[in-house]
Tab-separated table of C-alpha atoms in Angstrom:
chain	number	residue	atom	x	y	z
A	1	MET	CA	0.000	0.000	0.000
A	2	ASN	CA	1.111	3.508	-0.729
A	3	LEU	CA	1.141	5.703	2.365
A	4	THR	CA	4.000	7.688	0.895
A	5	ARG	CA	3.178	11.161	2.081
A	6	TYR	CA	2.412	9.984	5.629
A	7	ALA	CA	5.545	7.877	5.849
A	8	CYS	CA	7.788	10.568	4.400
A	9	PHE	CA	6.532	13.055	6.948
A	10	GLY	CA	7.269	10.648	9.777
A	11	VAL	CA	10.798	9.955	8.540
A	12	LEU	CA	11.471	13.654	8.049
A	13	MET	CA	10.430	14.471	11.579
A	14	VAL	CA	12.584	11.653	12.944
A	15	LEU	CA	15.630	13.115	11.225
A	16	ILE	CA	14.894	16.640	12.359
A	17	LEU	CA	13.781	16.058	15.918
A	18	THR	CA	16.010	13.579	17.696
A	19	GLY	CA	16.006	15.477	20.962
A	20	CYS	CA	16.610	14.210	24.489
A	21	GLN	CA	13.830	11.900	23.626
A	22	ALA	CA	11.993	14.140	21.224
A	23	THR	CA	9.099	12.313	19.719
A	24	PRO	CA	5.911	13.176	17.903
A	25	ASN	CA	2.866	13.806	19.991
A	26	GLN	CA	3.289	10.645	22.073
A	27	ASP	CA	6.148	8.235	22.736
A	28	VAL	CA	7.122	4.600	22.973
A	29	ILE	CA	8.479	2.255	25.516
A	30	ALA	CA	11.478	0.645	26.949
A	31	ASN	CA	12.740	-1.660	29.586
A	32	LYS	CA	14.952	-1.090	32.606
A	33	ASN	CA	18.226	0.434	31.417
A	34	ASP	CA	21.439	-1.355	32.338
A	35	GLN	CA	23.329	1.959	32.319
A	36	GLN	CA	21.879	4.376	34.824
A	37	VAL	CA	22.639	8.061	34.908
A	38	SER	CA	24.480	8.629	38.183
A	39	GLN	CA	22.379	10.134	40.927
A	40	SER	CA	23.634	13.475	42.223
A	41	GLU	CA	22.464	15.875	44.876
A	42	SER	CA	19.962	18.325	43.455
A	43	GLY	CA	17.753	20.836	45.165
A	44	THR	CA	14.212	21.158	43.828
A	45	SER	CA	11.213	23.242	44.713
A	46	ILE	CA	8.647	20.464	44.456
A	47	GLU	CA	6.360	19.364	47.247
A	48	GLU	CA	5.397	15.699	47.323
A	49	SER	CA	2.067	14.472	48.622
A	50	ASN	CA	1.647	10.741	49.244
A	51	SER	CA	-1.869	10.861	50.637
A	52	VAL	CA	-4.112	13.363	48.949
A	53	GLU	CA	-7.768	13.097	48.140
A	54	GLU	CA	-8.423	11.006	45.032
A	55	SER	CA	-11.000	11.827	42.396
A	56	ASP	CA	-12.251	9.198	39.972
A	57	ASP	CA	-11.781	11.716	37.171
A	58	ASP	CA	-8.637	13.582	38.143
A	59	GLY	CA	-6.566	11.037	40.059
A	60	THR	CA	-4.277	11.570	43.035
A	61	VAL	CA	-2.044	14.621	43.342
A	62	VAL	CA	1.542	13.414	43.887
A	63	SER	CA	3.205	16.800	43.407
A	64	GLU	CA	2.073	20.380	43.623
A	65	ALA	CA	2.886	22.757	40.766
A	66	ILE	CA	6.591	22.832	39.877
A	67	SER	CA	8.579	25.949	38.958
A	68	GLU	CA	12.300	25.383	38.534
A	69	THR	CA	15.160	26.180	36.176
A	70	PHE	CA	18.485	24.356	35.996
A	71	SER	CA	21.300	23.926	33.478
A	72	SER	CA	22.648	20.942	31.600
A	73	ASP	CA	26.152	19.847	32.513
A	74	ASP	CA	27.638	21.358	29.351
A	75	GLY	CA	25.966	24.693	30.106
A	76	ASN	CA	24.451	25.099	26.625
A	77	VAL	CA	20.896	24.099	27.541
A	78	THR	CA	18.643	25.533	30.228
A	79	ILE	CA	15.907	23.199	31.431
A	80	SER	CA	12.845	25.138	32.523
A	81	VAL	CA	10.148	23.199	34.377
A	82	GLN	CA	6.841	25.039	34.709
A	83	THR	CA	4.026	22.574	35.308
A	84	ASP	CA	0.719	22.270	37.078
A	85	ALA	CA	0.138	19.756	39.850
A	86	VAL	CA	1.012	16.189	38.858
A	87	LYS	CA	-1.824	13.691	39.146
A	88	VAL	CA	-1.775	9.919	38.769
A	89	HIS	CA	-4.162	6.989	38.844
A	90	SER	CA	-3.644	3.663	40.573
A	91	VAL	CA	-3.342	1.220	37.690
A	92	PRO	CA	-2.172	-2.391	37.384
A	93	ILE	CA	0.572	-3.727	35.139
A	94	VAL	CA	-0.959	-5.269	32.022
A	95	GLN	CA	0.421	-8.375	30.283
A	96	THR	CA	0.185	-8.316	26.512
A	97	GLU	CA	1.461	-9.943	23.340
A	98	ALA	CA	1.474	-9.246	19.620
A	99	LYS	CA	-1.923	-9.963	18.096
A	100	ASP	CA	-2.317	-12.048	14.958
A	101	ILE	CA	-4.795	-10.535	12.537
A	102	SER	CA	-7.743	-12.919	12.271
A	103	VAL	CA	-10.185	-13.674	9.474
A	104	ASP	CA	-12.910	-12.122	11.631
A	105	ASP	CA	-10.870	-8.896	11.827
A	106	VAL	CA	-10.699	-8.737	8.030
A	107	LYS	CA	-14.421	-9.467	7.706
A	108	ARG	CA	-15.182	-6.678	10.173
A	109	TRP	CA	-13.183	-4.147	8.166
A	110	ALA	CA	-14.754	-5.350	4.909
A	111	LYS	CA	-18.219	-4.870	6.392
A	112	ALA	CA	-17.276	-1.416	7.706
A	113	PHE	CA	-15.981	-0.157	4.361
A	114	TYR	CA	-17.915	-2.157	1.757
A	115	GLY	CA	-21.154	-2.715	3.640
A	116	THR	CA	-20.910	-6.448	2.910
A	117	GLU	CA	-18.727	-9.505	3.415
A	118	ASP	CA	-19.587	-10.716	-0.099
A	119	VAL	CA	-16.275	-9.615	-1.605
A	120	TYR	CA	-13.607	-10.784	-4.012
A	121	GLU	CA	-9.984	-11.753	-3.812
A	122	ALA	CA	-7.723	-8.815	-4.502
A	123	THR	CA	-6.878	-8.162	-8.144
A	124	LYS	CA	-5.742	-5.095	-10.025
A	125	GLN	CA	-7.647	-5.760	-13.258
A	126	MET	CA	-10.926	-3.980	-14.051
A	127	THR	CA	-13.612	-5.446	-16.301
A	128	LYS	CA	-15.037	-3.573	-19.278
A	129	SER	CA	-18.224	-2.813	-17.344
A	130	GLU	CA	-16.229	-1.469	-14.382
A	131	ILE	CA	-14.266	0.796	-16.702
A	132	GLU	CA	-17.509	2.027	-18.271
A	133	GLU	CA	-18.913	2.835	-14.831
A	134	ALA	CA	-15.701	4.588	-13.823
A	135	ILE	CA	-15.747	6.705	-16.981
A	136	LEU	CA	-19.424	7.579	-16.482
A	137	TRP	CA	-18.852	8.641	-12.865
A	138	ARG	CA	-16.012	10.964	-13.880
A	139	GLN	CA	-17.922	12.365	-16.833
A	140	GLN	CA	-20.790	13.277	-14.511
A	141	LYS	CA	-18.352	15.157	-12.297
A	142	ILE	CA	-16.946	16.992	-15.311
A	143	ASN	CA	-20.420	17.985	-16.484
A	144	ASP	CA	-21.492	19.277	-13.069
A	145	ARG	CA	-18.841	21.770	-12.024
A	146	GLU	CA	-21.232	23.386	-9.554
A	147	SER	CA	-21.513	20.156	-7.573
A	148	LEU	CA	-17.748	20.215	-7.017
A	149	ILE	CA	-17.991	23.753	-5.679
A	150	GLU	CA	-20.887	22.701	-3.442
A	151	GLU	CA	-18.656	19.936	-2.075
A	152	GLY	CA	-16.269	22.629	-0.878
A	153	TYR	CA	-13.780	23.032	-3.715
A	154	SER	CA	-12.789	26.526	-4.747
A	155	GLU	CA	-13.438	27.460	-8.370
A	156	ALA	CA	-9.768	26.961	-9.188
A	157	ASP	CA	-9.667	23.597	-7.427
A	158	ALA	CA	-12.858	22.523	-9.193
A	159	ASP	CA	-11.228	23.274	-12.550
A	160	THR	CA	-8.158	21.313	-11.480
A	161	MET	CA	-10.328	18.336	-10.544
A	162	ILE	CA	-12.123	18.473	-13.879
A	163	GLU	CA	-8.816	18.330	-15.755
A	164	TYR	CA	-7.734	15.472	-13.523
A	165	TYR	CA	-10.927	13.529	-14.283
A	166	LYS	CA	-10.390	14.093	-18.011
A	167	GLU	CA	-6.893	12.613	-17.767
A	168	GLN	CA	-8.272	9.621	-15.890
A	169	ILE	CA	-10.926	9.047	-18.527
A	170	GLU	CA	-8.264	8.931	-21.245
A	171	SER	CA	-6.298	6.409	-19.208
A	172	LEU	CA	-9.387	4.269	-18.643
A	173	LYS	CA	-10.230	4.323	-22.347
A	174	ALA	CA	-6.695	3.196	-23.190
A	175	SER	CA	-7.053	0.107	-20.986
A	176	TYR	CA	-10.575	-0.747	-22.144
A	177	GLN	CA	-9.695	-2.995	-25.104
A	178	LYS	CA	-7.469	-5.300	-23.042
A	179	ALA	CA	-9.932	-5.533	-20.156
A	180	PRO	CA	-11.898	-8.795	-19.758
A	181	ASP	CA	-15.576	-8.814	-20.696
A	182	ASP	CA	-16.631	-10.670	-17.602
A	183	ASP	CA	-15.562	-10.486	-14.015
A	184	GLU	CA	-12.746	-13.009	-13.823
A	185	ARG	CA	-12.258	-12.454	-10.139
A	186	LYS	CA	-13.333	-15.079	-7.689
A	187	LYS	CA	-14.984	-14.677	-4.348
A	188	THR	CA	-12.580	-14.777	-1.443
A	189	ASP	CA	-12.207	-18.048	0.409
A	190	TRP	CA	-11.608	-16.080	3.631
A	191	ALA	CA	-8.321	-17.866	4.244
A	192	PHE	CA	-4.775	-16.624	4.739
A	193	HIS	CA	-2.270	-17.584	2.031
A	194	PRO	CA	1.485	-17.153	1.525
A	195	LEU	CA	2.135	-13.602	0.336
A	196	SER	CA	3.169	-14.687	-3.179
A	197	TYR	CA	-0.357	-16.059	-3.698
A	198	TYR	CA	-1.435	-12.492	-4.428
A	199	ASP	CA	1.362	-11.723	-6.901
A	200	ASP	CA	0.331	-10.072	-10.133
A	201	ASP	CA	0.267	-12.629	-12.977
A	202	SER	CA	2.517	-10.347	-14.986
A	203	MET	CA	5.346	-10.742	-12.458
A	204	GLU	CA	8.244	-13.090	-13.128
A	205	ASN	CA	7.422	-16.592	-11.983
A	206	ASP	CA	10.993	-17.642	-11.304
A	207	ARG	CA	11.690	-15.228	-8.465
A	208	ASP	CA	12.491	-16.578	-5.010
A	209	THR	CA	9.431	-16.170	-2.786
A	210	SER	CA	10.686	-18.131	0.215
A	211	ASN	CA	11.256	-15.047	2.381
A	212	ALA	CA	8.095	-13.257	1.280
A	213	ASP	CA	6.077	-16.366	2.015
A	214	LYS	CA	7.027	-16.214	5.671
A	215	THR	CA	4.233	-13.648	5.672
A	216	GLN	CA	0.685	-14.986	5.559
A	217	ALA	CA	-1.751	-12.621	3.875
A	218	LEU	CA	-5.446	-12.186	3.224
A	219	LYS	CA	-6.479	-9.536	0.713
A	220	VAL	CA	-9.963	-8.701	-0.490
A	221	GLN	CA	-11.391	-5.995	-2.698
A	222	GLY	CA	-14.677	-4.171	-2.913
A	223	GLU	CA	-16.063	-0.701	-3.529
A	224	SER	CA	-15.960	2.213	-1.083
A	225	ASP	CA	-17.225	5.724	-1.886
A	226	GLY	CA	-17.351	4.784	-5.567
A	227	GLN	CA	-13.729	3.624	-5.600
A	228	LYS	CA	-12.132	0.209	-5.920
A	229	ALA	CA	-10.578	-0.422	-2.532
A	230	TYR	CA	-8.705	-3.142	-0.697
A	231	VAL	CA	-8.614	-4.597	2.788
A	232	SER	CA	-5.286	-6.316	3.321
A	233	ALA	CA	-4.076	-8.262	6.359
A	234	SER	CA	-0.668	-9.795	6.972
A	235	ASN	CA	0.939	-11.834	9.734
A	236	ARG	CA	4.707	-12.289	9.694
A	237	GLU	CA	5.776	-15.741	10.875
A	238	THR	CA	9.372	-14.879	11.737
A	239	ALA	CA	10.861	-12.185	13.974
A	240	ASP	CA	13.086	-10.496	11.378
A	241	TYR	CA	10.670	-7.647	10.816
A	242	GLN	CA	7.072	-6.968	11.663
A	243	LEU	CA	4.228	-7.193	9.213
A	244	HIS	CA	1.343	-7.826	11.556
A	245	SER	CA	-0.935	-5.211	10.090
A	246	LEU	CA	-4.432	-4.608	8.821
A	247	MET	CA	-4.958	-2.008	6.116
A	248	PHE	CA	-7.679	-0.413	4.030
A	249	TYR	CA	-6.783	1.678	1.008
A	250	TRP	CA	-8.202	2.929	-2.241
A	251	ASN	CA	-6.794	1.464	-5.430
A	252	ASP	CA	-5.792	5.031	-6.288
A	253	GLU	CA	-4.969	6.790	-3.033
A	254	ASP	CA	-4.230	9.983	-4.958
A	255	GLU	CA	-7.799	10.163	-6.222
A	256	GLY	CA	-9.083	13.637	-5.384
A	257	TRP	CA	-5.777	14.815	-3.917
A	258	ILE	CA	-4.854	18.317	-5.076
A	259	ASP	CA	-1.372	19.624	-4.448
A	260	GLY	CA	-1.505	22.886	-2.523
A	261	ALA	CA	-5.238	22.750	-1.836
A	262	THR	CA	-6.789	22.784	1.628
A	263	PRO	CA	-9.316	20.263	3.000
A	264	TYR	CA	-12.890	21.468	2.822
A	265	VAL	CA	-13.605	19.816	6.183
A	266	ASN	CA	-11.903	21.280	9.230
A	267	GLN	CA	-9.894	19.324	11.783
A	268	GLU	CA	-12.809	18.812	14.151
A	269	GLU	CA	-15.023	17.500	11.342
A	270	ALA	CA	-12.264	15.175	10.125
A	271	ILE	CA	-11.858	13.702	13.616
A	272	GLN	CA	-15.619	13.201	13.865
A	273	ILE	CA	-15.464	11.153	10.660
A	274	THR	CA	-12.589	8.979	11.859
A	275	ASP	CA	-14.037	8.624	15.374
A	276	GLU	CA	-17.197	7.160	13.902
A	277	LYS	CA	-15.359	4.787	11.567
A	278	LEU	CA	-13.004	3.693	14.353
A	279	LYS	CA	-15.951	2.316	16.328
A	280	ALA	CA	-16.817	0.054	13.405
A	281	LEU	CA	-13.244	-1.193	12.993
A	282	VAL	CA	-11.936	-1.991	16.481
A	283	ASP	CA	-12.942	-2.423	20.099
A	284	GLY	CA	-11.462	-0.737	23.147
A	285	ASN	CA	-10.691	2.887	23.879
A	286	TRP	CA	-8.535	5.131	21.699
A	287	LYS	CA	-7.163	8.651	21.801
A	288	VAL	CA	-6.155	10.996	19.004
A	289	ASN	CA	-2.380	11.283	19.151
A	290	THR	CA	-1.433	13.483	16.192
A	291	VAL	CA	-3.308	15.374	13.492
A	292	TRP	CA	-1.741	17.069	10.509
A	293	SER	CA	-2.791	18.110	7.016
A	294	SER	CA	-1.058	17.944	3.650
A	295	SER	CA	-2.780	19.805	0.839
A	296	ASN	CA	-6.415	18.632	1.000
A	297	GLN	CA	-5.642	15.544	3.065
A	298	TRP	CA	-5.932	14.974	6.802
A	299	HIS	CA	-3.718	12.468	8.611
A	300	ILE	CA	-5.019	11.364	12.007
A	301	GLN	CA	-3.289	8.905	14.326
A	302	TYR	CA	-4.904	7.108	17.265
A	303	ILE	CA	-3.187	5.361	20.164
A	304	PRO	CA	-4.713	2.771	22.529
A	305	VAL	CA	-6.014	3.748	25.958
A	306	ILE	CA	-5.867	1.156	28.752
A	307	ASN	CA	-7.381	1.758	32.198
A	308	GLU	CA	-7.938	5.389	31.157
A	309	LEU	CA	-4.213	5.863	30.438
A	310	PRO	CA	-2.997	6.499	26.878
A	311	CYS	CA	-0.187	4.258	25.660
A	312	LEU	CA	3.058	5.995	24.840
A	313	TYR	CA	3.951	6.204	21.147
A	314	SER	CA	7.141	7.027	19.290
A	315	ASP	CA	8.911	6.408	16.032
A	316	ILE	CA	11.263	3.456	16.059
A	317	ASN	CA	14.918	3.105	15.185
A	318	TYR	CA	14.984	0.015	12.985
A	319	THR	CA	18.788	-0.159	13.179
A	320	SER	CA	18.592	-1.384	16.752
A	321	ASP	CA	18.648	-5.129	17.329
A	322	ASP	CA	15.616	-7.184	18.206
A	323	ALA	CA	16.527	-7.696	21.859
A	324	TYR	CA	13.680	-5.408	22.839
A	325	ALA	CA	11.326	-6.060	19.911
A	326	ALA	CA	12.554	-3.250	17.708
A	327	ASN	CA	10.632	-4.895	14.892
A	328	LEU	CA	7.291	-4.113	16.507
A	329	GLU	CA	5.265	-1.010	15.951
A	330	TYR	CA	3.042	0.115	18.784
A	331	GLY	CA	-0.560	-0.625	17.958
A	332	GLN	CA	-1.430	2.771	16.535
A	333	ILE	CA	-4.105	3.303	13.885
A	334	ASN	CA	-3.429	5.828	11.115
A	335	PHE	CA	-6.184	7.396	8.995
A	336	THR	CA	-5.756	9.342	5.764
A	337	LEU	CA	-8.678	11.411	4.495
A	338	THR	CA	-8.912	13.279	1.216
A	339	ASP	CA	-11.383	16.026	2.071
A	340	ASP	CA	-14.169	14.037	3.792
A	341	LYS	CA	-13.374	10.620	2.276
A	342	ILE	CA	-11.321	7.990	4.096
A	343	VAL	CA	-8.784	6.772	1.528
A	344	ALA	CA	-6.474	4.737	3.779
A	345	VAL	CA	-6.356	3.225	7.264
A	346	GLU	CA	-3.559	1.172	8.787
A	347	TRP	CA	-3.516	-0.683	12.100
A	348	GLU	CA	0.117	-1.431	12.817
A	349	SER	CA	1.225	-4.272	15.095
A	350	PRO	CA	-1.877	-4.500	17.269
A	351	MET	CA	-1.366	-5.807	20.785
A	352	GLU	CA	-3.650	-8.188	22.643
A	353	ILE	CA	-4.112	-8.072	26.416
A	354	ILE	CA	-3.686	-11.551	27.881
A	355	SER	CA	-3.958	-10.723	31.598
A	356	THR	CA	-4.021	-7.874	34.089
A	357	ASP	CA	-2.415	-7.871	37.526
A	358	SER	CA	-4.987	-8.119	40.286
A	359	GLN	CA	-3.415	-5.278	42.293
A	360	PRO	CA	-2.312	-1.775	41.248
A	361	ALA	CA	1.371	-1.364	40.454
A	362	GLU	CA	3.498	-0.098	43.325
A	363	MET	CA	4.814	3.272	42.189
A	364	LEU	CA	7.803	5.063	43.694
A	365	PRO	CA	7.466	8.429	45.459
A	366	PHE	CA	7.424	11.276	42.962
A	367	ASP	CA	10.567	12.779	44.530
A	368	ASP	CA	12.496	9.736	43.267
A	369	ILE	CA	10.987	10.109	39.804
A	370	TYR	CA	11.808	13.805	39.608
A	371	THR	CA	15.385	13.223	40.745
A	372	ALA	CA	15.862	10.614	38.017
A	373	PHE	CA	14.422	13.054	35.455
A	374	LYS	CA	16.626	15.912	36.597
A	375	ASN	CA	19.825	13.869	36.594
A	376	TYR	CA	19.035	12.552	33.134
A	377	MET	CA	18.366	16.002	31.699
A	378	GLN	CA	21.535	17.453	33.198
A	379	VAL	CA	23.689	14.772	31.589
A	380	LYS	CA	21.883	13.940	28.351
A	381	CYS	CA	20.197	17.163	27.257
A	382	THR	CA	22.573	18.866	24.788
A	383	LEU	CA	22.329	21.016	21.678
A	384	ASN	CA	22.990	17.899	19.640
A	385	SER	CA	20.275	15.840	21.339
A	386	LEU	CA	17.809	18.671	20.743
A	387	GLY	CA	18.762	18.905	17.066
A	388	LEU	CA	20.153	22.427	17.490
A	389	ALA	CA	23.887	21.804	17.061
A	390	SER	CA	25.445	23.923	14.317
A	391	GLU	CA	27.758	22.390	11.727
A	392	ASP	CA	29.651	25.687	11.576
A	393	GLU	CA	32.118	25.561	14.463
A	394	THR	CA	32.865	29.285	14.045
A	395	GLU	CA	29.309	30.255	14.944
A	396	GLY	CA	28.564	31.358	18.463
A	397	THR	CA	26.425	29.114	20.618
A	398	GLU	CA	23.110	30.647	21.581
A	399	GLN	CA	21.543	29.308	24.746
A	400	ALA	CA	18.828	26.727	24.117
A	401	PHE	CA	15.865	25.947	26.341
A	402	ALA	CA	14.122	22.653	27.025
A	403	ASN	CA	10.761	23.885	28.284
A	404	VAL	CA	8.935	21.203	30.274
A	405	ASN	CA	5.314	22.273	30.636
A	406	ASP	CA	3.593	18.959	31.295
A	407	ILE	CA	4.195	15.873	33.428
A	408	SER	CA	1.697	13.123	32.680
A	409	GLN	CA	1.156	9.514	33.587
A	410	MET	CA	0.914	7.075	30.681
A	411	TYR	CA	1.339	3.384	29.964
A	412	CYS	CA	4.544	2.230	28.292
A	413	ARG	CA	5.134	-1.141	26.669
A	414	VAL	CA	8.098	-3.045	28.098
A	415	LYS	CA	9.406	-6.327	26.755
A	416	VAL	CA	9.516	-9.028	29.406
A	417	LYS	CA	13.099	-10.218	29.666
A	418	ASN	CA	13.917	-13.814	28.782
A	419	ALA	CA	10.552	-14.245	27.099
A	420	GLU	CA	9.557	-14.474	23.448
A	421	ASN	CA	7.166	-11.787	22.225
A	422	THR	CA	5.792	-11.143	25.697
A	423	PHE	CA	5.292	-7.611	26.944
A	424	GLN	CA	3.991	-5.543	29.827
A	425	TYR	CA	2.360	-2.144	29.900
A	426	VAL	CA	3.821	-0.348	32.922
A	427	PRO	CA	2.904	3.101	34.289
A	428	VAL	CA	5.401	5.844	33.452
A	429	TYR	CA	5.850	9.572	33.959
A	430	VAL	CA	6.301	11.509	30.723
A	431	PHE	CA	8.022	14.913	30.915
A	432	SER	CA	6.927	16.864	27.837
A	433	GLY	CA	7.240	20.319	26.359
A	434	TYR	CA	8.982	22.203	23.587
A	435	VAL	CA	12.422	23.412	22.534
A	436	SER	CA	13.282	27.072	21.974
A	437	GLN	CA	16.397	29.003	21.016
A	438	GLY	CA	16.426	32.707	20.258
A	439	ASP	CA	13.500	33.401	17.917
A	440	TYR	CA	12.940	29.693	17.272
A	441	LYS	CA	10.204	27.783	19.080
A	442	GLU	CA	8.771	24.347	18.351
A	443	ASP	CA	5.148	24.631	17.261
A	444	ASP	CA	2.530	21.898	16.931
A	445	TRP	CA	4.928	19.343	18.315
A	446	VAL	CA	5.013	17.596	21.669
A	447	ASN	CA	8.606	16.843	22.656
A	448	HIS	CA	8.918	14.002	25.157
A	449	PHE	CA	12.143	14.962	26.884
A	450	CYS	CA	12.200	12.136	29.400
A	451	VAL	CA	10.188	9.015	30.214
A	452	VAL	CA	10.630	7.451	33.656
A	453	ASN	CA	9.347	4.051	34.736
A	454	ALA	CA	7.094	4.813	37.716
A	455	THR	CA	7.817	1.449	39.343
A	456	ASP	CA	11.643	1.558	39.436
A	457	ASP	CA	12.667	5.107	38.311
A	458	THR	CA	14.666	3.836	35.311
A	459	ILE	CA	14.924	6.043	32.234
A	460	ILE	CA	13.152	4.728	29.161
A	461	ASN	CA	14.841	5.342	25.824
A	462	THR	CA	11.963	5.823	23.420
A	463	TRP	CA	14.150	5.784	20.312
A	464	LEU	CA	15.417	2.217	20.565
A	465	GLY	CA	12.172	0.464	19.803
A	466	TYR	CA	11.880	-1.011	23.264
């Protein structure tokens, strides 16, 4: 599937923002570090409260508001902590494992997008009648320019769409003669097959498929919003890389996309659309993690919520080894909308809860957590880690600021040591904010400077794919 623009954005942001643990609007997880930052004496102005009234909605206050400024060891970064009171909930540790995509999962997505489970195996070839219908649909759009404007396109964008439809019609006409008269597709058998089963017939038959066929796949096709669309599931059978995923995507994901245009639905309306579709696709609770637009497309990412705590998300460094499951994504669901139409959805590496501890996790006093955070920031927070180091050594060094304006409790996925593909969600404290230097200030970006395991005060490196 082609999620090019979404993926490119993610990679770009990884390269730009590799700060102390700078990550897009939520982070990831890690296990107990073997190398601890040395603990040093540090005076703070926080007040800890171990027994404060607890509200079902707000949680327990473990620290009053914090206002403190201190410097990194190299003196080039000032860490400013200005946060409200820190509140936490009593939550248990949750045992989990990677979830295999099931046939029922694929059927559910097919029903949600096609309105039926009576669908075909995936194929790229259109019949003559399908081409005729596709041409007719586009010709109707061309002949009714006003309807495009009523849909929210500007006059200029409507003209651009009309030209685009004309080009598509010419392409469809060119493929008409070679198209089969009858539908040569067959109904899906609702079974997973080795990945090469879905190879295009035009591909070389002598290629080695042994590695590809370690992935079991189930792909079906139907029609969604007048477009040929696919639901594709894959389960990787070996731990070299992760392909446990479930996807929906239009045959032409660029359909309706206009470079430089703006979506005619606003952010709130786009989230309403994806919220509603999410209910039809998956169970459980979810939270919007990031939202961004590109031309007239919206990209919306959801993260799981367990026991009312969101699960930390981050990009992953695939160069790290698999000792801590670097091959696993983190269960997020990504939506792509073109205007008000969902053109792609991907559920990456879903996790399945297998058990929950009967008692809440025993969390350390917040003073211990804050000390671990402060020591880490003093040692590890540098211009280079914040992505602000200059390549020109002759330039003066302007003081940078790591502005921590939020301390929140979240769940973080930790690989259970000496176990295969077994994980725990543990409670963590996430110290977040933004970077600034001179006139520069991070906008629309949540920078997770430090993640501390609430049960043992170890620092969690969210860039290693733990």
